[in-house]
Amino acid sequence: MDDIRIGWVGLGARGLEWVHILRSMRGYRITALCDPIVALHERALSLLDNRNQVARYTDYAAILADPSVDAIGLCVRCREQGALAAQALEAGKHVHAEVPAAHTLEDCWRIVVAAERTGLVYQLAEQTRYWGFVDAWRDLVAEGRLGHVTYCEGQYLGYYGTEIFFQSPETGRFCSVEELPSHPDAKPTWLHLMPPIHYLPHELSPMLKVLNDRVIEVSAMGTRSPSYAHPEIGQPDIQVALMKTEKGAILRMVTGFTQPVPHRDHHWYQIIGTRGCVEWRRSESERPKMWLADSGMHDAAEVDWRFERLDAASEARGSGHGDADYYVHTAFRDVVLGTKQPEFDVYRAMDTAAPAILAAESIAQGSKLLRVPDFRPNESRPAGHLPEEV
Ligand SMILES: NC(=O)c1ccc[n+]([C@@H]2O[C@H](COP(=O)([O-])OP(=O)(O)OC[C@H]3O[C@@H](n4cnc5c(N)ncnc54)[C@H](O)[C@@H]3O)[C@@H](O)[C@H]2O)c1
């Protein structure tokens, strides 16, 4: 196979960003598009030179049945996004899926088992793990410069206005809380129901890469639903998870998307070990910091770590999210075309989804401590089989 013939599913804002990158990337050919909102088809087609050769679907089962599609690019935002990924694998398509991987543990298992049974590629398009500073921190931890890592924090406090919470199912147009009275066709989106803590892939993916670890236990708390900031929105403003990893570190992971925050990096990270610590910048006027116990340092020093990689390919520059968006697509392409082994495999992908799903479950059960399954095959669960208890 020279080109991956990819069928694009989900033509919202993120789907368009993907089409924009992939239309000129070596190794990809977009052969089909799918979204139940017909009004969104034309703006995606208008980006493509080969639009007359691109099939258009409103029905997911129909794009899965299309023999001119080798792989599905999944850019949907709905409760079933994990089930849709599994369905595509079961239909014989490789899957390149946007975050989060899934919203239920059952869907996580279904993806894992389908990938194992078919041998097809499942790639979660989590891009922050390709940031320059993430590799720098991973190397510091691997070299033992921070000692034994005891504590790690990650947070995603983002505010994109209230527009993402209401949408017209006919036109696909989003509308804000303020616009609602003049847009009676707008309906609440899945984000009213989605626990914000489900959106932890951009915290767990990079930090578990740095720590080379996985979460084994989780407990969580959240503020009330609906939002204090915008009572029209069903989401709590803040959810916080405390997690323990296999190597014995404690993680504190936070999400919130309904209250105003400064227009700066929405993500923040910190790692503390027995011999030193690193932390991301608190504002754009600062730099990240590092302190090493055995380096004669009285205080933490600023380090010019950035999102952008020093070794970035020229095509990566400007691709989005500090150039990182480019790398998820080369990673998927290279694994499907067989030129590279997967670095972020299906098991690591589920390591970013399951703790978040269980954090929300913990909140629902009064902060109960819950065990996180290991999705890798073992003696009691051979590859291709579901575990006895899901
Ligand atoms: N990695 C990142 O930085 C990043 C950034 C933004 C969004 N995202 C992710 O990308 C995805 C899409 O985000 P968005 O902002 O474009 O959302 P969106 O709601 O604007 O678009 C999603 C589209 O999917 C379509 N859709 C829903 N269910 C479908 C189905 N069963 N079959 C076909 N189409 C279906 C909807 O009609 C909609 O047009 C989400 O999963 C989101 O979490 C990731």
Coordinates of C-alpha atoms and ligand atoms in Angstrom, one line a residue:
M1 CA 0.0 0.0 0.0
D2 CA 1.5 3.4 -1.0
D3 CA -1.4 5.6 0.2
I4 CA -3.8 5.1 3.1
R5 CA -7.3 5.6 1.6
I6 CA -8.9 7.3 4.5
G7 CA -12.6 8.0 5.2
W8 CA -13.2 11.0 7.3
V9 CA -15.9 10.9 9.9
G10 CA -17.0 14.0 11.9
L11 CA -16.7 17.3 9.9
G12 CA -16.8 19.8 12.8
A13 CA -14.0 22.3 13.6
R14 CA -11.5 19.6 14.5
G15 CA -12.4 17.4 11.5
L16 CA -11.7 20.3 9.2
E17 CA -8.3 20.9 10.8
W18 CA -7.4 17.3 10.1
V19 CA -8.6 17.4 6.5
H20 CA -6.5 20.6 6.1
I21 CA -3.3 18.8 7.2
L22 CA -4.0 15.4 5.6
R23 CA -5.0 16.7 2.1
S24 CA -1.3 17.4 1.4
M25 CA 0.5 14.9 3.6
R26 CA 2.4 12.1 1.8
G27 CA 0.8 8.7 2.3
Y28 CA -2.8 9.8 2.7
R29 CA -5.7 9.9 0.2
I30 CA -9.1 11.1 1.4
T31 CA -11.6 8.9 -0.3
A32 CA -14.8 9.5 1.7
L33 CA -16.4 11.9 4.2
C34 CA -19.2 11.3 6.6
D35 CA -21.3 13.5 8.9
P36 CA -25.0 13.2 9.7
I37 CA -25.2 17.0 9.3
V38 CA -25.3 17.4 5.5
A39 CA -24.8 21.1 5.8
L40 CA -21.2 20.5 6.9
H41 CA -20.2 18.4 3.9
E42 CA -19.5 21.2 1.4
R43 CA -17.0 23.1 3.5
A44 CA -14.9 19.9 3.9
L45 CA -15.2 19.0 0.2
S46 CA -14.2 22.5 -0.8
L47 CA -10.7 21.8 0.8
L48 CA -10.1 18.8 -1.5
D49 CA -8.6 18.9 -5.0
N50 CA -10.1 15.4 -5.7
R51 CA -13.6 16.2 -4.5
N52 CA -15.2 14.4 -7.4
Q53 CA -13.6 11.2 -6.3
V54 CA -14.7 11.6 -2.7
A55 CA -17.8 9.6 -1.5
R56 CA -20.2 11.4 0.9
Y57 CA -22.1 9.7 3.6
T58 CA -24.5 10.6 6.4
D59 CA -24.6 7.1 7.7
Y60 CA -21.7 5.6 9.6
A61 CA -22.5 2.0 8.6
A62 CA -22.3 3.1 4.9
I63 CA -18.8 4.5 5.1
L64 CA -17.7 1.4 7.0
A65 CA -19.0 -0.7 4.1
D66 CA -17.1 1.3 1.5
P67 CA -14.3 -0.9 0.0
S68 CA -12.4 2.3 -1.1
V69 CA -11.7 3.1 2.6
D70 CA -8.8 1.4 4.3
A71 CA -8.9 3.5 7.5
I72 CA -11.4 5.7 9.4
G73 CA -10.4 9.1 10.7
L74 CA -12.7 9.6 13.6
C75 CA -13.4 13.2 14.7
V76 CA -16.7 12.9 16.3
R77 CA -17.7 14.2 19.7
C78 CA -20.3 12.0 21.3
R79 CA -20.9 9.4 24.0
E80 CA -20.4 6.6 21.4
Q81 CA -17.0 7.6 20.1
G82 CA -15.3 4.6 21.6
A83 CA -18.0 2.2 20.2
L84 CA -17.6 3.8 16.8
A85 CA -13.9 3.2 16.8
A86 CA -14.4 -0.5 17.8
Q87 CA -17.1 -0.9 15.1
A88 CA -14.6 0.4 12.4
L89 CA -12.0 -2.1 13.5
E90 CA -14.6 -4.9 13.5
A91 CA -15.5 -3.8 9.9
G92 CA -11.9 -4.3 8.9
K93 CA -10.7 -0.6 8.9
H94 CA -7.7 0.8 10.7
V95 CA -8.7 3.6 13.1
H96 CA -7.2 7.0 13.7
A97 CA -9.3 8.5 16.5
E98 CA -9.5 11.8 18.2
V99 CA -9.5 12.1 22.0
P100 CA -10.9 11.0 24.3
A101 CA -10.7 7.4 23.2
A102 CA -13.9 6.3 24.8
H103 CA -16.5 7.2 27.5
T104 CA -17.2 3.8 28.9
L105 CA -14.9 0.9 30.1
E106 CA -16.9 -1.5 27.9
D107 CA -16.0 0.6 24.8
C108 CA -12.3 0.6 25.9
W109 CA -12.4 -3.2 26.1
R110 CA -14.2 -3.5 22.8
I111 CA -11.5 -1.4 21.1
V112 CA -8.7 -3.5 22.6
V113 CA -10.2 -6.8 21.7
A114 CA -11.1 -5.7 18.2
A115 CA -7.5 -4.5 17.6
E116 CA -6.1 -7.7 18.9
R117 CA -8.4 -9.9 16.9
T118 CA -8.0 -8.1 13.6
G119 CA -4.3 -7.0 13.9
L120 CA -5.5 -3.6 12.5
V121 CA -4.0 -0.3 13.8
Y122 CA -5.8 1.7 16.4
Q123 CA -4.1 5.1 17.0
L124 CA -5.3 7.6 19.4
A125 CA -4.5 11.1 18.0
E126 CA -3.3 12.5 21.3
Q127 CA -0.7 15.1 20.2
T128 CA 0.7 16.7 23.4
R129 CA 2.9 13.7 24.0
Y130 CA 4.9 14.9 21.0
W131 CA 5.7 18.3 22.6
G132 CA 9.4 19.2 22.9
F133 CA 9.4 19.6 26.7
V134 CA 7.6 16.2 27.2
D135 CA 10.6 14.4 25.6
A136 CA 13.0 16.5 27.7
W137 CA 11.2 15.6 30.9
R138 CA 10.9 12.0 29.9
D139 CA 14.7 11.9 29.4
L140 CA 15.3 13.5 32.9
V141 CA 13.1 10.9 34.6
A142 CA 14.6 8.0 32.6
E143 CA 18.2 9.2 33.6
G144 CA 17.1 9.3 37.2
R145 CA 17.9 13.0 37.5
L146 CA 14.7 13.6 39.5
G147 CA 15.2 10.5 41.7
H148 CA 12.1 8.4 42.3
V149 CA 9.0 10.3 41.1
T150 CA 6.6 10.7 43.9
Y151 CA 4.1 13.3 42.6
C152 CA 2.8 14.6 39.3
E153 CA 0.2 17.1 38.4
G154 CA -1.6 17.9 35.2
Q155 CA -4.5 20.2 34.6
Y156 CA -6.6 21.3 31.7
L157 CA -8.5 24.5 32.6
G158 CA -9.8 25.8 29.3
Y159 CA -12.6 28.2 28.4
Y160 CA -13.9 28.4 24.9
G161 CA -16.9 30.5 25.6
T162 CA -20.3 28.8 25.9
E163 CA -20.6 28.1 22.1
I164 CA -19.6 24.5 22.3
F165 CA -22.5 23.6 24.5
F166 CA -25.4 24.3 22.1
Q167 CA -25.7 23.4 18.4
S168 CA -28.4 23.2 15.7
P169 CA -28.7 19.6 14.4
E170 CA -29.8 20.9 11.1
T171 CA -27.2 23.5 10.2
G172 CA -24.4 22.4 12.6
R173 CA -24.2 26.0 13.8
F174 CA -23.1 26.4 17.4
C175 CA -24.6 29.1 19.6
S176 CA -23.7 30.6 22.9
V177 CA -25.9 30.9 26.0
E178 CA -26.5 34.5 25.1
E179 CA -27.7 33.6 21.6
L180 CA -30.1 30.9 22.8
P181 CA -33.3 33.0 22.8
S182 CA -32.9 33.8 19.1
H183 CA -31.9 30.2 18.2
P184 CA -34.7 27.9 19.3
D185 CA -33.3 25.2 17.0
A186 CA -30.1 24.9 19.1
K187 CA -29.9 21.8 21.2
P188 CA -27.6 20.9 24.1
T189 CA -24.5 19.0 22.9
W190 CA -23.0 15.9 24.5
L191 CA -20.8 18.2 26.5
H192 CA -23.7 18.9 28.9
L193 CA -23.6 15.3 29.9
M194 CA -19.9 14.4 29.5
P195 CA -18.0 14.6 32.8
P196 CA -15.2 17.1 32.2
I197 CA -12.7 14.7 33.9
H198 CA -13.2 12.4 30.8
Y199 CA -11.1 14.9 29.0
L200 CA -7.8 13.9 30.5
P201 CA -5.9 12.5 27.5
H202 CA -3.8 15.7 27.2
E203 CA -2.7 15.2 30.8
L204 CA -2.4 11.5 31.1
S205 CA -0.9 10.8 27.7
P206 CA 2.2 13.1 28.1
M207 CA 2.7 12.6 31.8
L208 CA 2.4 8.7 31.6
K209 CA 4.9 8.9 28.7
V210 CA 7.3 11.0 30.9
L211 CA 6.9 8.6 33.9
N212 CA 6.7 5.4 31.7
D213 CA 4.0 4.3 34.0
R214 CA 0.2 3.6 34.2
V215 CA -2.5 4.4 36.7
I216 CA -3.8 1.6 38.9
E217 CA -6.2 3.4 41.3
V218 CA -8.3 6.5 41.2
S219 CA -10.6 8.5 43.4
A220 CA -12.2 11.9 42.5
M221 CA -14.3 14.9 43.5
G222 CA -16.1 17.6 41.6
T223 CA -18.2 20.7 42.0
R224 CA -21.9 20.5 41.5
S225 CA -23.7 20.2 38.2
P226 CA -24.9 22.5 36.6
S227 CA -22.0 25.0 36.4
Y228 CA -21.8 27.9 38.9
A229 CA -20.4 30.1 36.1
H230 CA -23.1 29.3 33.6
P231 CA -26.1 27.6 35.2
E232 CA -27.5 26.9 31.7
I233 CA -24.7 24.3 31.2
G234 CA -25.0 20.9 32.7
Q235 CA -21.2 20.4 33.4
P236 CA -19.6 20.9 36.8
D237 CA -17.0 23.7 36.7
I238 CA -14.2 21.6 38.2
Q239 CA -13.4 17.9 38.6
V240 CA -10.3 16.6 40.3
A241 CA -8.9 13.1 40.3
L242 CA -6.3 11.6 42.7
M243 CA -4.5 8.6 41.2
K244 CA -1.8 6.2 42.1
T245 CA 0.5 4.6 39.6
E246 CA 2.1 1.2 39.3
K247 CA 5.5 2.7 40.2
G248 CA 4.0 4.3 43.3
A249 CA 3.6 8.0 42.3
I250 CA 0.5 10.1 43.2
L251 CA -1.1 12.1 40.4
R252 CA -3.4 15.0 40.8
M253 CA -5.3 15.6 37.5
V254 CA -7.9 18.5 37.1
T255 CA -10.3 19.6 34.3
G256 CA -12.7 22.4 33.9
F257 CA -14.2 24.0 30.8
T258 CA -17.0 26.3 31.9
Q259 CA -15.4 29.2 33.8
P260 CA -13.2 32.0 32.4
V261 CA -9.4 31.6 32.7
P262 CA -6.6 33.7 31.4
H263 CA -5.9 33.4 27.7
R264 CA -2.6 31.4 28.1
D265 CA -1.6 27.8 28.0
H266 CA -4.6 25.8 29.2
H267 CA -2.5 23.0 30.3
W268 CA -0.2 22.9 33.3
Y269 CA 2.1 20.2 34.6
Q270 CA 4.5 19.5 37.5
I271 CA 6.6 16.5 38.5
I272 CA 8.3 16.1 41.9
G273 CA 10.8 13.4 42.6
T274 CA 13.1 12.5 45.5
R275 CA 16.1 14.3 43.8
G276 CA 14.4 17.2 42.0
C277 CA 11.4 18.7 40.3
V278 CA 10.2 20.3 37.1
E279 CA 7.2 22.5 36.4
W280 CA 5.5 24.1 33.4
R281 CA 5.1 27.9 33.2
R282 CA 2.2 29.5 35.1
S283 CA 1.8 32.4 32.6
E284 CA 3.2 33.4 29.2
S285 CA 5.5 35.9 30.9
E286 CA 7.2 33.0 32.7
R287 CA 9.3 30.1 31.7
P288 CA 9.2 26.5 33.0
K289 CA 11.4 25.7 36.0
M290 CA 13.7 22.9 37.2
W291 CA 15.4 22.3 40.5
L292 CA 17.9 19.4 41.0
A293 CA 19.0 18.5 44.6
D294 CA 22.5 17.4 43.6
S295 CA 23.4 20.3 41.3
G296 CA 24.3 23.0 43.8
M297 CA 21.1 24.9 43.0
H298 CA 19.7 27.1 45.8
D299 CA 16.5 27.7 44.0
A300 CA 14.5 26.5 40.9
A301 CA 15.9 27.9 37.7
E302 CA 14.1 28.9 34.6
V303 CA 14.5 26.6 31.6
D304 CA 13.5 27.5 28.0
W305 CA 11.5 24.4 27.4
R306 CA 8.7 24.9 24.8
F307 CA 5.9 23.0 23.1
E308 CA 7.8 23.2 19.8
R309 CA 10.4 20.6 19.2
L310 CA 13.9 21.6 18.2
D311 CA 14.0 18.7 15.7
A312 CA 10.6 19.6 14.2
A313 CA 10.2 18.7 10.5
S314 CA 9.4 21.8 8.4
E315 CA 6.0 20.4 7.5
A316 CA 5.2 20.2 11.2
R317 CA 5.6 23.9 11.8
G318 CA 2.3 25.7 12.2
S319 CA 0.3 22.4 12.1
G320 CA -1.4 23.3 15.4
H321 CA -0.9 22.9 19.2
G322 CA 2.8 23.9 19.1
D323 CA 3.4 21.9 15.9
A324 CA 2.3 18.7 17.6
D325 CA -0.8 18.0 15.4
Y326 CA 1.5 16.9 12.6
Y327 CA 3.0 14.0 14.5
V328 CA -0.2 12.1 15.2
H329 CA -0.7 11.8 11.5
T330 CA 2.8 10.7 10.7
A331 CA 2.7 8.2 13.6
F332 CA -0.5 6.6 12.2
R333 CA 0.7 6.6 8.6
D334 CA 4.0 5.0 9.5
V335 CA 2.5 2.2 11.5
V336 CA -0.2 1.4 8.9
L337 CA 2.3 1.4 6.1
G338 CA 4.6 -0.8 8.2
T339 CA 7.6 1.5 8.3
K340 CA 7.5 1.9 12.1
Q341 CA 6.4 0.1 15.2
P342 CA 3.7 1.8 17.2
E343 CA 5.0 3.9 20.1
F344 CA 1.6 4.9 21.4
D345 CA -0.2 1.6 21.0
V346 CA -3.8 0.6 21.9
Y347 CA -2.9 -0.3 25.5
R348 CA -1.2 3.0 26.1
A349 CA -4.2 4.7 24.5
M350 CA -6.6 3.0 27.0
D351 CA -4.2 4.0 29.9
T352 CA -5.3 7.6 29.1
A353 CA -9.0 6.8 28.9
A354 CA -9.8 4.3 31.6
P355 CA -8.6 6.3 34.7
A356 CA -10.6 9.3 33.4
I357 CA -13.8 7.2 33.0
L358 CA -13.3 5.7 36.4
A359 CA -12.6 9.1 38.0
A360 CA -16.1 10.2 36.9
E361 CA -17.5 6.9 38.2
S362 CA -15.7 7.6 41.5
I363 CA -17.4 11.0 41.8
A364 CA -20.8 9.3 41.1
Q365 CA -20.1 6.9 43.9
G366 CA -19.1 9.5 46.5
S367 CA -15.3 9.5 45.8
K368 CA -15.0 5.7 46.1
L369 CA -11.5 4.4 45.3
L370 CA -11.6 2.4 42.1
R371 CA -9.1 0.0 40.5
V372 CA -8.0 0.7 36.9
P373 CA -7.7 -2.4 34.7
D374 CA -4.5 -3.2 32.8
F375 CA -5.6 -3.8 29.2
R376 CA -2.5 -5.8 28.2
P377 CA -3.1 -9.5 27.7
N378 CA -2.1 -11.8 30.5
E379 CA -2.6 -15.4 31.7
S380 CA -6.2 -14.8 32.7
R381 CA -7.0 -12.8 29.5
P382 CA -5.4 -14.0 26.3
A383 CA -5.3 -11.5 23.5
G384 CA -8.6 -11.3 21.6
H385 CA -10.7 -12.2 24.5
L386 CA -12.7 -10.0 26.9
P387 CA -11.8 -10.3 30.6
E388 CA -14.3 -12.4 32.7
E389 CA -15.5 -9.2 34.4
V390 CA -15.7 -5.9 32.5
Ligands
LIG1 N1 -6.7 16.8 20.1 C1 -7.2 18.0 20.2 O1 -6.5 19.0 20.5 C2 -8.6 18.3 19.9 C3 -9.1 19.6 19.7 C4 -10.5 19.7 19.5 C5 -11.3 18.6 19.4 N2 -10.8 17.4 19.6 C6 -11.6 16.2 19.6 O2 -12.1 16.1 18.2 C7 -13.4 15.6 18.2 C8 -14.3 16.5 17.3 O3 -14.3 17.8 17.9 P1 -15.1 19.0 17.2 O4 -14.8 20.2 18.1 O5 -14.8 19.0 15.8 O6 -16.6 18.6 17.5 P2 -17.9 19.0 16.7 O7 -19.0 18.7 17.7 O8 -17.7 20.4 16.2 O9 -17.9 18.0 15.5 C9 -18.1 16.7 15.6 C10 -18.9 16.2 14.4 O10 -19.1 14.8 14.5 C11 -20.3 14.5 13.9 N3 -20.8 13.2 14.4 C12 -21.3 12.9 15.6 N4 -21.7 11.6 15.7 C13 -21.4 11.1 14.5 C14 -21.6 9.8 13.9 N5 -22.1 8.8 14.6 N6 -21.2 9.6 12.6 C15 -20.7 10.6 11.9 N7 -20.5 11.9 12.4 C16 -20.9 12.1 13.7 C17 -21.2 15.6 14.3 O11 -22.4 15.8 13.5 C18 -20.3 16.8 14.2 O12 -20.4 17.5 13.0 C19 -13.9 15.4 19.6 O13 -13.7 14.1 20.0 C20 -12.9 16.3 20.4 O14 -12.7 15.8 21.7 C21 -9.5 17.2 19.9

